[in-house]
Coordinates of N, CA and C in Angstrom, one line a residue:
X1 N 137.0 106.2 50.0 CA 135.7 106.4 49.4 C 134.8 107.2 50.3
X2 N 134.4 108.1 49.8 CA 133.3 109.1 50.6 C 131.8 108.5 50.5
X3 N 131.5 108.3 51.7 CA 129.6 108.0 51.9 C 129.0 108.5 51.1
X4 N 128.0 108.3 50.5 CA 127.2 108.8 49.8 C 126.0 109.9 50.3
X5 N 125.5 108.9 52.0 CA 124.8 109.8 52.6 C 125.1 110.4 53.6
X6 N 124.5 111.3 54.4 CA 125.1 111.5 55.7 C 124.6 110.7 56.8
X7 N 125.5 110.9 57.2 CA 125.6 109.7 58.8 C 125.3 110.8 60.3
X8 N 123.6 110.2 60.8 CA 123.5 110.9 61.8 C 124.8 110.6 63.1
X9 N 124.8 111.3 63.3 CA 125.7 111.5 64.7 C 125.1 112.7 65.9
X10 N 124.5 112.1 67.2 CA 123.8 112.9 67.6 C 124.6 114.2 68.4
X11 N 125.8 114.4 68.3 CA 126.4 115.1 69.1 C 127.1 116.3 68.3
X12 N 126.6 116.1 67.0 CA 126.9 117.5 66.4 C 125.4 117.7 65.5
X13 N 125.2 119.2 66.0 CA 124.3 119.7 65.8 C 124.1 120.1 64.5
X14 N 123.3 119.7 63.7 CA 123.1 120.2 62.4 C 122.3 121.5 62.0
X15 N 122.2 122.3 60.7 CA 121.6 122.9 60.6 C 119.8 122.9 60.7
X16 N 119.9 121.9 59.9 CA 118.1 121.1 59.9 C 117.5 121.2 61.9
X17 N 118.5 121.1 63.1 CA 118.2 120.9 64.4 C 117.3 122.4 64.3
X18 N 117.5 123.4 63.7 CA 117.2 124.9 64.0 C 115.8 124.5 63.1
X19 N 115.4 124.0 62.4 CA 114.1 123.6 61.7 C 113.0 122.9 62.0
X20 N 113.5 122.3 63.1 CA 112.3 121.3 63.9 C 111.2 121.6 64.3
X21 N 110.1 121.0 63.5 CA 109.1 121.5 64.0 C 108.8 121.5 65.8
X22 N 108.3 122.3 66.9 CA 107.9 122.3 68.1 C 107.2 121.3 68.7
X23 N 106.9 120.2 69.5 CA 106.0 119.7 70.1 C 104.6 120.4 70.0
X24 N 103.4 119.8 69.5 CA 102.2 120.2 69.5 C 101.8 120.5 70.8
X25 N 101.9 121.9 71.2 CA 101.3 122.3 72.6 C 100.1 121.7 73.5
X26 N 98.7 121.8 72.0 CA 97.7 121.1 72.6 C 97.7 119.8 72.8
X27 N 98.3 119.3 72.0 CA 98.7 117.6 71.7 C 99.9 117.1 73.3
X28 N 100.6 117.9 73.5 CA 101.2 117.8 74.8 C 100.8 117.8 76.3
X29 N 99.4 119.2 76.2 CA 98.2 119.1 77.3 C 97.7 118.4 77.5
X30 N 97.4 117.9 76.4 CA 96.0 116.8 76.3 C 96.9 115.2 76.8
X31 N 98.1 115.1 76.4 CA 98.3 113.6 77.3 C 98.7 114.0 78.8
X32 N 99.6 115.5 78.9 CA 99.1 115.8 80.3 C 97.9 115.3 81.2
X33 N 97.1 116.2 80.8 CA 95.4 115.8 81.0 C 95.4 114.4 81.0
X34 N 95.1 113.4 80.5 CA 95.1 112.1 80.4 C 96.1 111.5 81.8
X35 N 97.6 112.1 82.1 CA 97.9 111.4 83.0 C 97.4 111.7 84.2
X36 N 97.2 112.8 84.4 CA 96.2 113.8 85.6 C 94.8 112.8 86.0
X37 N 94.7 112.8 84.9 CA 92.6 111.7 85.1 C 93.3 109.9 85.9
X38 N 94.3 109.6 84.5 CA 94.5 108.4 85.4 C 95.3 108.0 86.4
X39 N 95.8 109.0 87.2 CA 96.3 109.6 88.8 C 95.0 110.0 89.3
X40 N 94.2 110.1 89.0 CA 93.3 110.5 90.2 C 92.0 109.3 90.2
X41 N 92.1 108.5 88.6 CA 91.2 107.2 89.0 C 91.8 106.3 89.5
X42 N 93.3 106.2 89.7 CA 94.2 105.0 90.3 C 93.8 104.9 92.2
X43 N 93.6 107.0 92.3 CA 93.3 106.7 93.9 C 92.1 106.9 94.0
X44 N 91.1 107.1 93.3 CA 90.0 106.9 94.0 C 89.2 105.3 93.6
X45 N 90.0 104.5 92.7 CA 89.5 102.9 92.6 C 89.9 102.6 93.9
X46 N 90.8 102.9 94.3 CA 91.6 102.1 95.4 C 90.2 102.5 96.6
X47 N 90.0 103.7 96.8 CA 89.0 103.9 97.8 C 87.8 103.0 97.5
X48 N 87.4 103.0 96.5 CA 86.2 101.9 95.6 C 86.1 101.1 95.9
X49 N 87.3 100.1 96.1 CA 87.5 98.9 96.2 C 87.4 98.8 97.3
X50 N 87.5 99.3 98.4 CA 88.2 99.5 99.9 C 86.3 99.3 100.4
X51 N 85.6 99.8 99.4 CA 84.2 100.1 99.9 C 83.4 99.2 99.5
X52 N 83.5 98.3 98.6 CA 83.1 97.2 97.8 C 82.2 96.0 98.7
X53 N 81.4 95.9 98.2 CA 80.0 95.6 98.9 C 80.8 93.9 98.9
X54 N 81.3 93.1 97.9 CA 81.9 91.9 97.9 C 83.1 91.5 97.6
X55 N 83.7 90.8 98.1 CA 85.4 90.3 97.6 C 84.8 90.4 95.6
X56 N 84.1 89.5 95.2 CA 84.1 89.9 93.7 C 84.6 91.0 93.0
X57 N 83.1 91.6 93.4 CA 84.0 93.6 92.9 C 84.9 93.9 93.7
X58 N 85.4 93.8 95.0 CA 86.7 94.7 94.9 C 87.8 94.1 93.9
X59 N 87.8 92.9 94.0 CA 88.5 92.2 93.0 C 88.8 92.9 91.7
X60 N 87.2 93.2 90.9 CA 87.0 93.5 89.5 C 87.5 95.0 89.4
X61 N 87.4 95.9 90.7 CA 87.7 97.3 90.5 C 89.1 97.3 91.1
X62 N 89.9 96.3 91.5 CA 90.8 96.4 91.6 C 92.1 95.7 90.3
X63 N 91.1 95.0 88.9 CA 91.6 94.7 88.3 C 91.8 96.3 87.0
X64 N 90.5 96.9 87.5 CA 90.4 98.0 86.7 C 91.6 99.0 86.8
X65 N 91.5 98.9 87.9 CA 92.7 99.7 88.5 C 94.6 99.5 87.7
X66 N 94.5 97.8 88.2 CA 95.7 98.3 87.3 C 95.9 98.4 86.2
X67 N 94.7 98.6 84.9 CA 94.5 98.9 84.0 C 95.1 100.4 84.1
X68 N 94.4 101.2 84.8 CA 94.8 102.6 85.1 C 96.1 102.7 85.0
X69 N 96.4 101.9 86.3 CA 97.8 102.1 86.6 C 99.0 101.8 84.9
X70 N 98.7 100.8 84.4 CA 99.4 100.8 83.0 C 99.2 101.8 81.9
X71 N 97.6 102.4 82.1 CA 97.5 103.6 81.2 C 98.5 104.7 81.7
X72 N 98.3 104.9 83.0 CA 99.4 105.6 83.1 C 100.6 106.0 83.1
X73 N 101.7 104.6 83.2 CA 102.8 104.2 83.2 C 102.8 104.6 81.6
X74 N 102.2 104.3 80.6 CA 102.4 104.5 79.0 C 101.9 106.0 78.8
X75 N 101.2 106.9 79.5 CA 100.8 108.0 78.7 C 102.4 108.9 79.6
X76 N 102.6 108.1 80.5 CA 104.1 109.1 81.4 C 104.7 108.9 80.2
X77 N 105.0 107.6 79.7 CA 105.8 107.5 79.1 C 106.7 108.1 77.6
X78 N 105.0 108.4 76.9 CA 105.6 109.1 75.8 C 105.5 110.4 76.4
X79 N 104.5 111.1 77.3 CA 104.8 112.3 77.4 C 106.5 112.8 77.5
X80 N 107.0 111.6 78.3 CA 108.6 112.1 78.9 C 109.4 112.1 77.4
X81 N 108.9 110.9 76.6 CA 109.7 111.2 75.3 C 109.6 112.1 74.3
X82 N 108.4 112.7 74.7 CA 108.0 114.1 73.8 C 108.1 115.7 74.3
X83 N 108.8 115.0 75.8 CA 109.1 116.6 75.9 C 110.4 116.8 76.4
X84 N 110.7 115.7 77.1 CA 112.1 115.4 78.0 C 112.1 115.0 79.5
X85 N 110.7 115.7 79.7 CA 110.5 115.6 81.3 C 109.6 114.8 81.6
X86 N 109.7 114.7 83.2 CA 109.1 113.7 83.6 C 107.6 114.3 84.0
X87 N 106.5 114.1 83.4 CA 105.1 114.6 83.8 C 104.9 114.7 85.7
X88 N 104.5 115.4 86.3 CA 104.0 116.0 87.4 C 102.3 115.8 87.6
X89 N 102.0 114.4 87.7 CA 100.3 114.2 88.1 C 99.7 115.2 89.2
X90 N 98.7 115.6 89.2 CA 98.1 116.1 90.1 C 96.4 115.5 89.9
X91 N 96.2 115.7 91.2 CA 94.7 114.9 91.1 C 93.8 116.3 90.9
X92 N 92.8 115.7 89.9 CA 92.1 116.6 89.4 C 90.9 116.3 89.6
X93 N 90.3 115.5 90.0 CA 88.8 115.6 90.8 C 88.8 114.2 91.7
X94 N 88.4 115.4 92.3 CA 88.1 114.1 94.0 C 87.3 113.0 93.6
X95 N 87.1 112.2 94.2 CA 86.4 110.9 94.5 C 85.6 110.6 95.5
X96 N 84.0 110.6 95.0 CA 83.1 110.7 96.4 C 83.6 110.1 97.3
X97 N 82.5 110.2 98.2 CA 83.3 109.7 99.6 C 82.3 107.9 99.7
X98 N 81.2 108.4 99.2 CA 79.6 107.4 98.9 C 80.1 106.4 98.3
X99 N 80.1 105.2 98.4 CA 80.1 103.7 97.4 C 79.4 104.1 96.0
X100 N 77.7 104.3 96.0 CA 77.2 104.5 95.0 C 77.1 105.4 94.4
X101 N 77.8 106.8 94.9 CA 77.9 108.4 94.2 C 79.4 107.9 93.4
X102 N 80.3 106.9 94.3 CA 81.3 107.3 93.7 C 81.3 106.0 92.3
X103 N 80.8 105.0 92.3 CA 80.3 104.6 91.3 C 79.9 105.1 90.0
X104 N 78.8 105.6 90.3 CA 78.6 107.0 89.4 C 79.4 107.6 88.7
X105 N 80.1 108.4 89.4 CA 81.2 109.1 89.1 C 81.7 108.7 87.9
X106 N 82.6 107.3 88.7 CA 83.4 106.9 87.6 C 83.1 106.3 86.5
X107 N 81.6 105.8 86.6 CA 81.0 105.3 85.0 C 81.0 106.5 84.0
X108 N 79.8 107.6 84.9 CA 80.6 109.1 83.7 C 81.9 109.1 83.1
X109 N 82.9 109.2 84.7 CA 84.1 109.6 83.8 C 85.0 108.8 82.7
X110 N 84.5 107.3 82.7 CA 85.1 106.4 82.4 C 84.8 106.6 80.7
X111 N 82.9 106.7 80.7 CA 82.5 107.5 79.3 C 82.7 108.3 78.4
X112 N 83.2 109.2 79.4 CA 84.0 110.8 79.0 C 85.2 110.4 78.1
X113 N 85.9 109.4 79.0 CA 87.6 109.2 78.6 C 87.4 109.2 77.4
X114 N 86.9 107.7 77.2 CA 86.6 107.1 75.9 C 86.4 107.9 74.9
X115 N 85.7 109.4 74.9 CA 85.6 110.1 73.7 C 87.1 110.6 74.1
X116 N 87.5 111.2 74.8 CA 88.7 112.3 74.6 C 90.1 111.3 74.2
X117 N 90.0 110.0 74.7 CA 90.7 109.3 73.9 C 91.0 108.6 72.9
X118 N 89.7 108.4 72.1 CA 89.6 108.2 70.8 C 89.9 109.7 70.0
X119 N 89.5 111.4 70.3 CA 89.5 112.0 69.2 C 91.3 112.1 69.8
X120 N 91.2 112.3 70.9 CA 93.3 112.4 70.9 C 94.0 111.4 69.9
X121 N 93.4 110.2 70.1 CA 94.4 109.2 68.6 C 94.3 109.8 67.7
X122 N 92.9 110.6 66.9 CA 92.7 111.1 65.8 C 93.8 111.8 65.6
X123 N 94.5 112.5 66.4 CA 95.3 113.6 65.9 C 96.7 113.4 66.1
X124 N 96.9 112.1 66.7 CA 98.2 111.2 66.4 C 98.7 110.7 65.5
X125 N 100.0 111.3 65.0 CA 100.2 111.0 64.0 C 101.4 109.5 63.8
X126 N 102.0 109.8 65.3 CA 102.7 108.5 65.4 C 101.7 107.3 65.8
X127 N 102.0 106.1 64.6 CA 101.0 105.1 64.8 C 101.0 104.2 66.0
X128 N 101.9 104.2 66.7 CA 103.0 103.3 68.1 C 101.8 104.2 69.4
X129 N 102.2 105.4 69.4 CA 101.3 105.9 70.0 C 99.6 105.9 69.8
X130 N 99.2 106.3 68.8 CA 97.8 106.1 68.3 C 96.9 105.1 69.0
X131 N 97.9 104.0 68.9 CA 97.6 102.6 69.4 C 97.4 101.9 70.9
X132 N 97.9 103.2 71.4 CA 98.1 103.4 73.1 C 97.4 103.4 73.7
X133 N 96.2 105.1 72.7 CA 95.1 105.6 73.5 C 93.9 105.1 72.6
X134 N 94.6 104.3 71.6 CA 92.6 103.6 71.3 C 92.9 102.5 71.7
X135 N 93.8 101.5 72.4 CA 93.7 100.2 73.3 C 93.2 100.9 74.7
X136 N 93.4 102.2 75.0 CA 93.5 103.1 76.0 C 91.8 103.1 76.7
X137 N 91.3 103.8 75.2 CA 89.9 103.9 75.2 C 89.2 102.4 74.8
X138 N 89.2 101.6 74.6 CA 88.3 100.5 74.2 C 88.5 99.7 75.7
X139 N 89.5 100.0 76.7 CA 89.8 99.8 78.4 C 88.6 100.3 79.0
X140 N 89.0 101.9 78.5 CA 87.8 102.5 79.3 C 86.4 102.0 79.3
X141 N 86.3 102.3 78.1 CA 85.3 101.4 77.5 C 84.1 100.3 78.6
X142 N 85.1 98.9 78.9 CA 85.2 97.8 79.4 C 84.8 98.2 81.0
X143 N 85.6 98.9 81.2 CA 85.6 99.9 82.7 C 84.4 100.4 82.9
X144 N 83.9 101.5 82.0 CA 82.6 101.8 82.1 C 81.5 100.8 82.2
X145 N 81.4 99.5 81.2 CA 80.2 98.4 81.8 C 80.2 97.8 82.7
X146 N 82.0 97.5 83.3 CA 81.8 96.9 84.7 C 81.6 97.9 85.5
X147 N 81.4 99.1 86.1 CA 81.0 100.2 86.3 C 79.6 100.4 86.7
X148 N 78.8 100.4 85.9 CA 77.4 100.2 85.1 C 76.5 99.1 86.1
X149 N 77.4 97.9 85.8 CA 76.9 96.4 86.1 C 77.1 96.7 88.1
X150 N 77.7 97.2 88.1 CA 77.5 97.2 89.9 C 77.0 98.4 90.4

């Protein structure tokens, strides 16, 4: 009896492999970008915390932190499955050196995220992912008022 349909087998290359649409370039940058921001707020919370006027907050910026740290374990993640490779962080803006500048700082940037992470879901089309960076952003979010509040 012959199958009816065809049977993927990944080790022979079909004609359709030469049809695949490319990874979305900008769509590829942009979670670049995203793991870049949360490699460089993973080390400057740590400095944060290190400077933290009470065990409380260091506590609370050390809980933010490993928020970070999971954002970025998940944006490595699909980036490596959307391109093959393993993403290369680089830190991309320093972290004052000041308790209260660098506070600052991070309530902006925490603000910022939140938009560039909500319109990046916009344009996610896989729902698994989508779900990543708007849990991603509604963190930030959270981050930003404890931020605020100290």
């Amino acid at each position: 009896m012959v199958y009816p349909y065809p049977v993927y087998n990944p080790y022979i290359r079909s004609r359709s492999d030469d049809f695949r649409m490319p990874p979305d370039r900008k769509l590829i940058n942009d979670i670049h970008k995203a793991i870049n921001g949360e490699h460089s707020a993973i080390l400057c919370y740590k400095q944060i915390a290190e400077n933290a006027p009470t065990e409380d907050i260091r506590k609370q910026i050390l809980e933010i932190r490993q928020d970070e740290q999971r954002h970025f374990e998940e944006f490595s993640r699909i980036f490596t499955n959307l391109t093959g490779k393993k993403p290369i962080p680089i830190i991309t803006e320093e972290c004052p050196k000041k308790y209260r500048t660098s506070l600052e700082s991070a309530f902006k940037d925490e603000q910022e995220t939140v938009d560039f992470y909500l319109d990046l879901a916009d344009r996610i089309q896989n729902q698994s992912i989508k779900k990543v960076f708007q849990r991603a952003a509604a963190d930030e979010q959270n981050h930003a008022v404890w931020f605020l509040f100290f």
